[in-house]
Amino acid sequence: MKTPKPPGEAPRYGRGTGIPNPIDVHVGKRVRMRRLFLGMNQETLANALGLTFQQVQKYEGGANRVSASRLSAMADILGVPISFFFSDLQADGATQTPQEQESRERMERPETIELIRLYYTIPDVNVRQQFLEMVKAVAAAAKRKD
């Protein structure tokens, strides 16, 4: 349960602070990640929602909060349950270790998402497995070089 802030203390984020709520930022990142994974651009998502692509940009950046009804529509369009947008959310007050933060940032990079998306377009399971083994071998060789 969230503890109430003491009277007179300025909010750390939210309306009037210029700092988006971390939950809104997290949800926006998850929207962006899923959209990119599907190979969908912001304009396509915006059109499906009846919005401008600029509004989708604001949602993805956490600048604008996504309403429950709009989040439900996004989940339908992106083919995920609503809970997808809240997965990996840190517990209230919890902080990530530098390693956790780095790992999360790597997974959110466009090239990572594109690699995963393209990997799953390879129809032959054996070819996918061979590709995975090749990537593992290259990574291991690079690690040995360091």
PDB file of C-alpha atoms in Angstrom:
ATOM      1  CA  MET A   1       0.000   0.000   0.000  1.00  0.00           C
ATOM      2  CA  LYS A   2       1.242   3.448  -0.892  1.00  0.00           C
ATOM      3  CA  THR A   3       2.007   5.737   2.024  1.00  0.00           C
ATOM      4  CA  PRO A   4       0.398   9.176   1.875  1.00  0.00           C
ATOM      5  CA  LYS A   5       2.756  12.106   1.398  1.00  0.00           C
ATOM      6  CA  PRO A   6       3.109  14.532   4.276  1.00  0.00           C
ATOM      7  CA  PRO A   7       1.016  17.730   3.981  1.00  0.00           C
ATOM      8  CA  GLY A   8       2.821  20.544   2.226  1.00  0.00           C
ATOM      9  CA  GLU A   9       5.326  18.255   0.495  1.00  0.00           C
ATOM     10  CA  ALA A  10       5.520  18.882  -3.255  1.00  0.00           C
ATOM     11  CA  PRO A  11       4.746  15.887  -5.478  1.00  0.00           C
ATOM     12  CA  ARG A  12       7.784  14.217  -7.046  1.00  0.00           C
ATOM     13  CA  TYR A  13       5.999  13.676 -10.340  1.00  0.00           C
ATOM     14  CA  GLY A  14       2.632  14.134 -11.983  1.00  0.00           C
ATOM     15  CA  ARG A  15       0.537  17.069 -13.035  1.00  0.00           C
ATOM     16  CA  GLY A  16       2.367  20.378 -12.837  1.00  0.00           C
ATOM     17  CA  THR A  17       5.802  18.899 -12.119  1.00  0.00           C
ATOM     18  CA  GLY A  18       6.890  18.204 -15.694  1.00  0.00           C
ATOM     19  CA  ILE A  19       7.927  14.726 -14.557  1.00  0.00           C
ATOM     20  CA  PRO A  20       5.728  11.820 -15.718  1.00  0.00           C
ATOM     21  CA  ASN A  21       4.607   9.144 -13.305  1.00  0.00           C
ATOM     22  CA  PRO A  22       7.017   6.163 -13.546  1.00  0.00           C
ATOM     23  CA  ILE A  23       4.078   3.796 -14.045  1.00  0.00           C
ATOM     24  CA  ASP A  24       2.903   5.818 -17.069  1.00  0.00           C
ATOM     25  CA  VAL A  25       6.455   5.692 -18.456  1.00  0.00           C
ATOM     26  CA  HIS A  26       6.599   1.909 -17.919  1.00  0.00           C
ATOM     27  CA  VAL A  27       3.229   1.335 -19.626  1.00  0.00           C
ATOM     28  CA  GLY A  28       4.322   3.542 -22.529  1.00  0.00           C
ATOM     29  CA  LYS A  29       7.542   1.568 -22.960  1.00  0.00           C
ATOM     30  CA  ARG A  30       5.593  -1.682 -23.013  1.00  0.00           C
ATOM     31  CA  VAL A  31       3.222  -0.261 -25.676  1.00  0.00           C
ATOM     32  CA  ARG A  32       6.238   0.766 -27.769  1.00  0.00           C
ATOM     33  CA  MET A  33       7.982  -2.585 -27.296  1.00  0.00           C
ATOM     34  CA  ARG A  34       4.945  -4.576 -28.396  1.00  0.00           C
ATOM     35  CA  ARG A  35       4.217  -2.247 -31.335  1.00  0.00           C
ATOM     36  CA  LEU A  36       7.798  -2.582 -32.581  1.00  0.00           C
ATOM     37  CA  PHE A  37       7.745  -6.345 -32.042  1.00  0.00           C
ATOM     38  CA  LEU A  38       4.742  -6.509 -34.376  1.00  0.00           C
ATOM     39  CA  GLY A  39       6.519  -4.306 -36.935  1.00  0.00           C
ATOM     40  CA  MET A  40       3.803  -1.674 -36.527  1.00  0.00           C
ATOM     41  CA  ASN A  41       4.537   2.031 -36.832  1.00  0.00           C
ATOM     42  CA  GLN A  42       3.021   4.725 -34.619  1.00  0.00           C
ATOM     43  CA  GLU A  43       0.725   5.930 -37.376  1.00  0.00           C
ATOM     44  CA  THR A  44      -0.845   2.484 -37.841  1.00  0.00           C
ATOM     45  CA  LEU A  45      -1.540   2.182 -34.109  1.00  0.00           C
ATOM     46  CA  ALA A  46      -2.840   5.745 -34.004  1.00  0.00           C
ATOM     47  CA  ASN A  47      -5.218   5.143 -36.913  1.00  0.00           C
ATOM     48  CA  ALA A  48      -6.554   1.978 -35.270  1.00  0.00           C
ATOM     49  CA  LEU A  49      -7.210   4.015 -32.112  1.00  0.00           C
ATOM     50  CA  GLY A  50      -8.631   7.044 -33.956  1.00  0.00           C
ATOM     51  CA  LEU A  51      -5.744   9.242 -32.794  1.00  0.00           C
ATOM     52  CA  THR A  52      -2.801  11.134 -34.248  1.00  0.00           C
ATOM     53  CA  PHE A  53       0.626   9.538 -34.198  1.00  0.00           C
ATOM     54  CA  GLN A  54       1.756  12.416 -31.965  1.00  0.00           C
ATOM     55  CA  GLN A  55      -0.684  11.227 -29.298  1.00  0.00           C
ATOM     56  CA  VAL A  56       0.756   7.718 -29.522  1.00  0.00           C
ATOM     57  CA  GLN A  57       4.235   9.280 -29.110  1.00  0.00           C
ATOM     58  CA  LYS A  58       3.065  11.002 -25.935  1.00  0.00           C
ATOM     59  CA  TYR A  59       1.626   7.757 -24.580  1.00  0.00           C
ATOM     60  CA  GLU A  60       4.809   5.848 -25.363  1.00  0.00           C
ATOM     61  CA  GLY A  61       6.951   8.477 -23.661  1.00  0.00           C
ATOM     62  CA  GLY A  62       4.737   8.597 -20.596  1.00  0.00           C
ATOM     63  CA  ALA A  63       3.976  12.296 -21.140  1.00  0.00           C
ATOM     64  CA  ASN A  64       0.267  11.489 -21.375  1.00  0.00           C
ATOM     65  CA  ARG A  65      -1.477   8.923 -19.199  1.00  0.00           C
ATOM     66  CA  VAL A  66      -3.376   6.158 -21.007  1.00  0.00           C
ATOM     67  CA  SER A  67      -6.983   5.790 -19.847  1.00  0.00           C
ATOM     68  CA  ALA A  68      -8.323   2.350 -18.961  1.00  0.00           C
ATOM     69  CA  SER A  69     -10.588   2.213 -22.015  1.00  0.00           C
ATOM     70  CA  ARG A  70      -7.764   3.259 -24.348  1.00  0.00           C
ATOM     71  CA  LEU A  71      -5.397   0.748 -22.742  1.00  0.00           C
ATOM     72  CA  SER A  72      -7.991  -1.952 -23.353  1.00  0.00           C
ATOM     73  CA  ALA A  73      -8.233  -0.917 -27.013  1.00  0.00           C
ATOM     74  CA  MET A  74      -4.436  -0.937 -27.328  1.00  0.00           C
ATOM     75  CA  ALA A  75      -4.287  -4.416 -25.816  1.00  0.00           C
ATOM     76  CA  ASP A  76      -6.824  -5.653 -28.380  1.00  0.00           C
ATOM     77  CA  ILE A  77      -4.975  -4.044 -31.300  1.00  0.00           C
ATOM     78  CA  LEU A  78      -1.572  -5.272 -30.121  1.00  0.00           C
ATOM     79  CA  GLY A  79      -2.892  -8.749 -29.298  1.00  0.00           C
ATOM     80  CA  VAL A  80      -1.897  -8.887 -25.637  1.00  0.00           C
ATOM     81  CA  PRO A  81      -3.758  -8.986 -22.319  1.00  0.00           C
ATOM     82  CA  ILE A  82      -3.897  -5.708 -20.378  1.00  0.00           C
ATOM     83  CA  SER A  83      -1.594  -7.249 -17.773  1.00  0.00           C
ATOM     84  CA  PHE A  84       1.191  -7.243 -20.405  1.00  0.00           C
ATOM     85  CA  PHE A  85       1.592  -3.486 -19.942  1.00  0.00           C
ATOM     86  CA  PHE A  86       2.236  -3.890 -16.221  1.00  0.00           C
ATOM     87  CA  SER A  87       4.553  -6.897 -16.303  1.00  0.00           C
ATOM     88  CA  ASP A  88       8.062  -6.291 -14.997  1.00  0.00           C
ATOM     89  CA  LEU A  89       6.796  -3.256 -13.069  1.00  0.00           C
ATOM     90  CA  GLN A  90       8.892  -2.590  -9.997  1.00  0.00           C
ATOM     91  CA  ALA A  91       7.119  -2.716  -6.640  1.00  0.00           C
ATOM     92  CA  ASP A  92       6.384   0.694  -5.115  1.00  0.00           C
ATOM     93  CA  GLY A  93       9.657   2.163  -3.920  1.00  0.00           C
ATOM     94  CA  ALA A  94      11.805  -0.663  -5.278  1.00  0.00           C
ATOM     95  CA  THR A  95      14.850   0.275  -7.297  1.00  0.00           C
ATOM     96  CA  GLN A  96      16.626  -1.708  -9.958  1.00  0.00           C
ATOM     97  CA  THR A  97      20.229  -2.720  -9.693  1.00  0.00           C
ATOM     98  CA  PRO A  98      22.485  -1.259 -12.400  1.00  0.00           C
ATOM     99  CA  GLN A  99      22.614  -4.720 -14.006  1.00  0.00           C
ATOM    100  CA  GLU A 100      18.796  -4.989 -14.056  1.00  0.00           C
ATOM    101  CA  GLN A 101      18.526  -1.489 -15.528  1.00  0.00           C
ATOM    102  CA  GLU A 102      21.098  -2.291 -18.231  1.00  0.00           C
ATOM    103  CA  SER A 103      19.357  -5.559 -19.088  1.00  0.00           C
ATOM    104  CA  ARG A 104      15.964  -3.843 -19.358  1.00  0.00           C
ATOM    105  CA  GLU A 105      17.383  -1.075 -21.543  1.00  0.00           C
ATOM    106  CA  ARG A 106      18.966  -3.651 -23.867  1.00  0.00           C
ATOM    107  CA  MET A 107      15.635  -5.438 -24.260  1.00  0.00           C
ATOM    108  CA  GLU A 108      13.890  -2.150 -25.124  1.00  0.00           C
ATOM    109  CA  ARG A 109      16.293  -1.178 -27.909  1.00  0.00           C
ATOM    110  CA  PRO A 110      14.727  -1.140 -31.387  1.00  0.00           C
ATOM    111  CA  GLU A 111      17.408  -3.451 -32.812  1.00  0.00           C
ATOM    112  CA  THR A 112      16.769  -6.028 -30.072  1.00  0.00           C
ATOM    113  CA  ILE A 113      13.046  -5.985 -30.736  1.00  0.00           C
ATOM    114  CA  GLU A 114      13.620  -6.199 -34.493  1.00  0.00           C
ATOM    115  CA  LEU A 115      15.995  -9.137 -34.064  1.00  0.00           C
ATOM    116  CA  ILE A 116      13.439 -11.034 -31.996  1.00  0.00           C
ATOM    117  CA  ARG A 117      10.630 -10.199 -34.426  1.00  0.00           C
ATOM    118  CA  LEU A 118      12.667 -11.358 -37.427  1.00  0.00           C
ATOM    119  CA  TYR A 119      13.867 -14.467 -35.599  1.00  0.00           C
ATOM    120  CA  TYR A 120      10.285 -15.637 -35.192  1.00  0.00           C
ATOM    121  CA  THR A 121       9.532 -15.047 -38.872  1.00  0.00           C
ATOM    122  CA  ILE A 122      11.953 -17.864 -39.760  1.00  0.00           C
ATOM    123  CA  PRO A 123       9.484 -20.672 -40.481  1.00  0.00           C
ATOM    124  CA  ASP A 124      11.844 -23.628 -40.067  1.00  0.00           C
ATOM    125  CA  VAL A 125      12.389 -24.510 -36.393  1.00  0.00           C
ATOM    126  CA  ASN A 126      15.713 -26.191 -37.182  1.00  0.00           C
ATOM    127  CA  VAL A 127      17.010 -23.111 -39.006  1.00  0.00           C
ATOM    128  CA  ARG A 128      15.944 -20.940 -36.038  1.00  0.00           C
ATOM    129  CA  GLN A 129      17.800 -23.259 -33.659  1.00  0.00           C
ATOM    130  CA  GLN A 130      20.917 -23.184 -35.865  1.00  0.00           C
ATOM    131  CA  PHE A 131      20.758 -19.394 -35.970  1.00  0.00           C
ATOM    132  CA  LEU A 132      20.485 -19.268 -32.182  1.00  0.00           C
ATOM    133  CA  GLU A 133      23.493 -21.565 -31.811  1.00  0.00           C
ATOM    134  CA  MET A 134      25.471 -19.354 -34.211  1.00  0.00           C
ATOM    135  CA  VAL A 135      24.625 -16.226 -32.186  1.00  0.00           C
ATOM    136  CA  LYS A 136      25.655 -18.002 -28.971  1.00  0.00           C
ATOM    137  CA  ALA A 137      28.981 -18.994 -30.556  1.00  0.00           C
ATOM    138  CA  VAL A 138      29.687 -15.445 -31.760  1.00  0.00           C
ATOM    139  CA  ALA A 139      28.827 -14.026 -28.320  1.00  0.00           C
ATOM    140  CA  ALA A 140      31.060 -16.586 -26.594  1.00  0.00           C
ATOM    141  CA  ALA A 141      33.965 -15.767 -28.957  1.00  0.00           C
ATOM    142  CA  ALA A 142      33.507 -12.043 -28.313  1.00  0.00           C
ATOM    143  CA  LYS A 143      33.497 -12.683 -24.556  1.00  0.00           C
ATOM    144  CA  ARG A 144      36.735 -14.669 -24.777  1.00  0.00           C
ATOM    145  CA  LYS A 145      38.342 -11.752 -26.649  1.00  0.00           C
ATOM    146  CA  ASP A 146      37.601  -9.383 -23.757  1.00  0.00           C
TER     147      ASP A 146
END
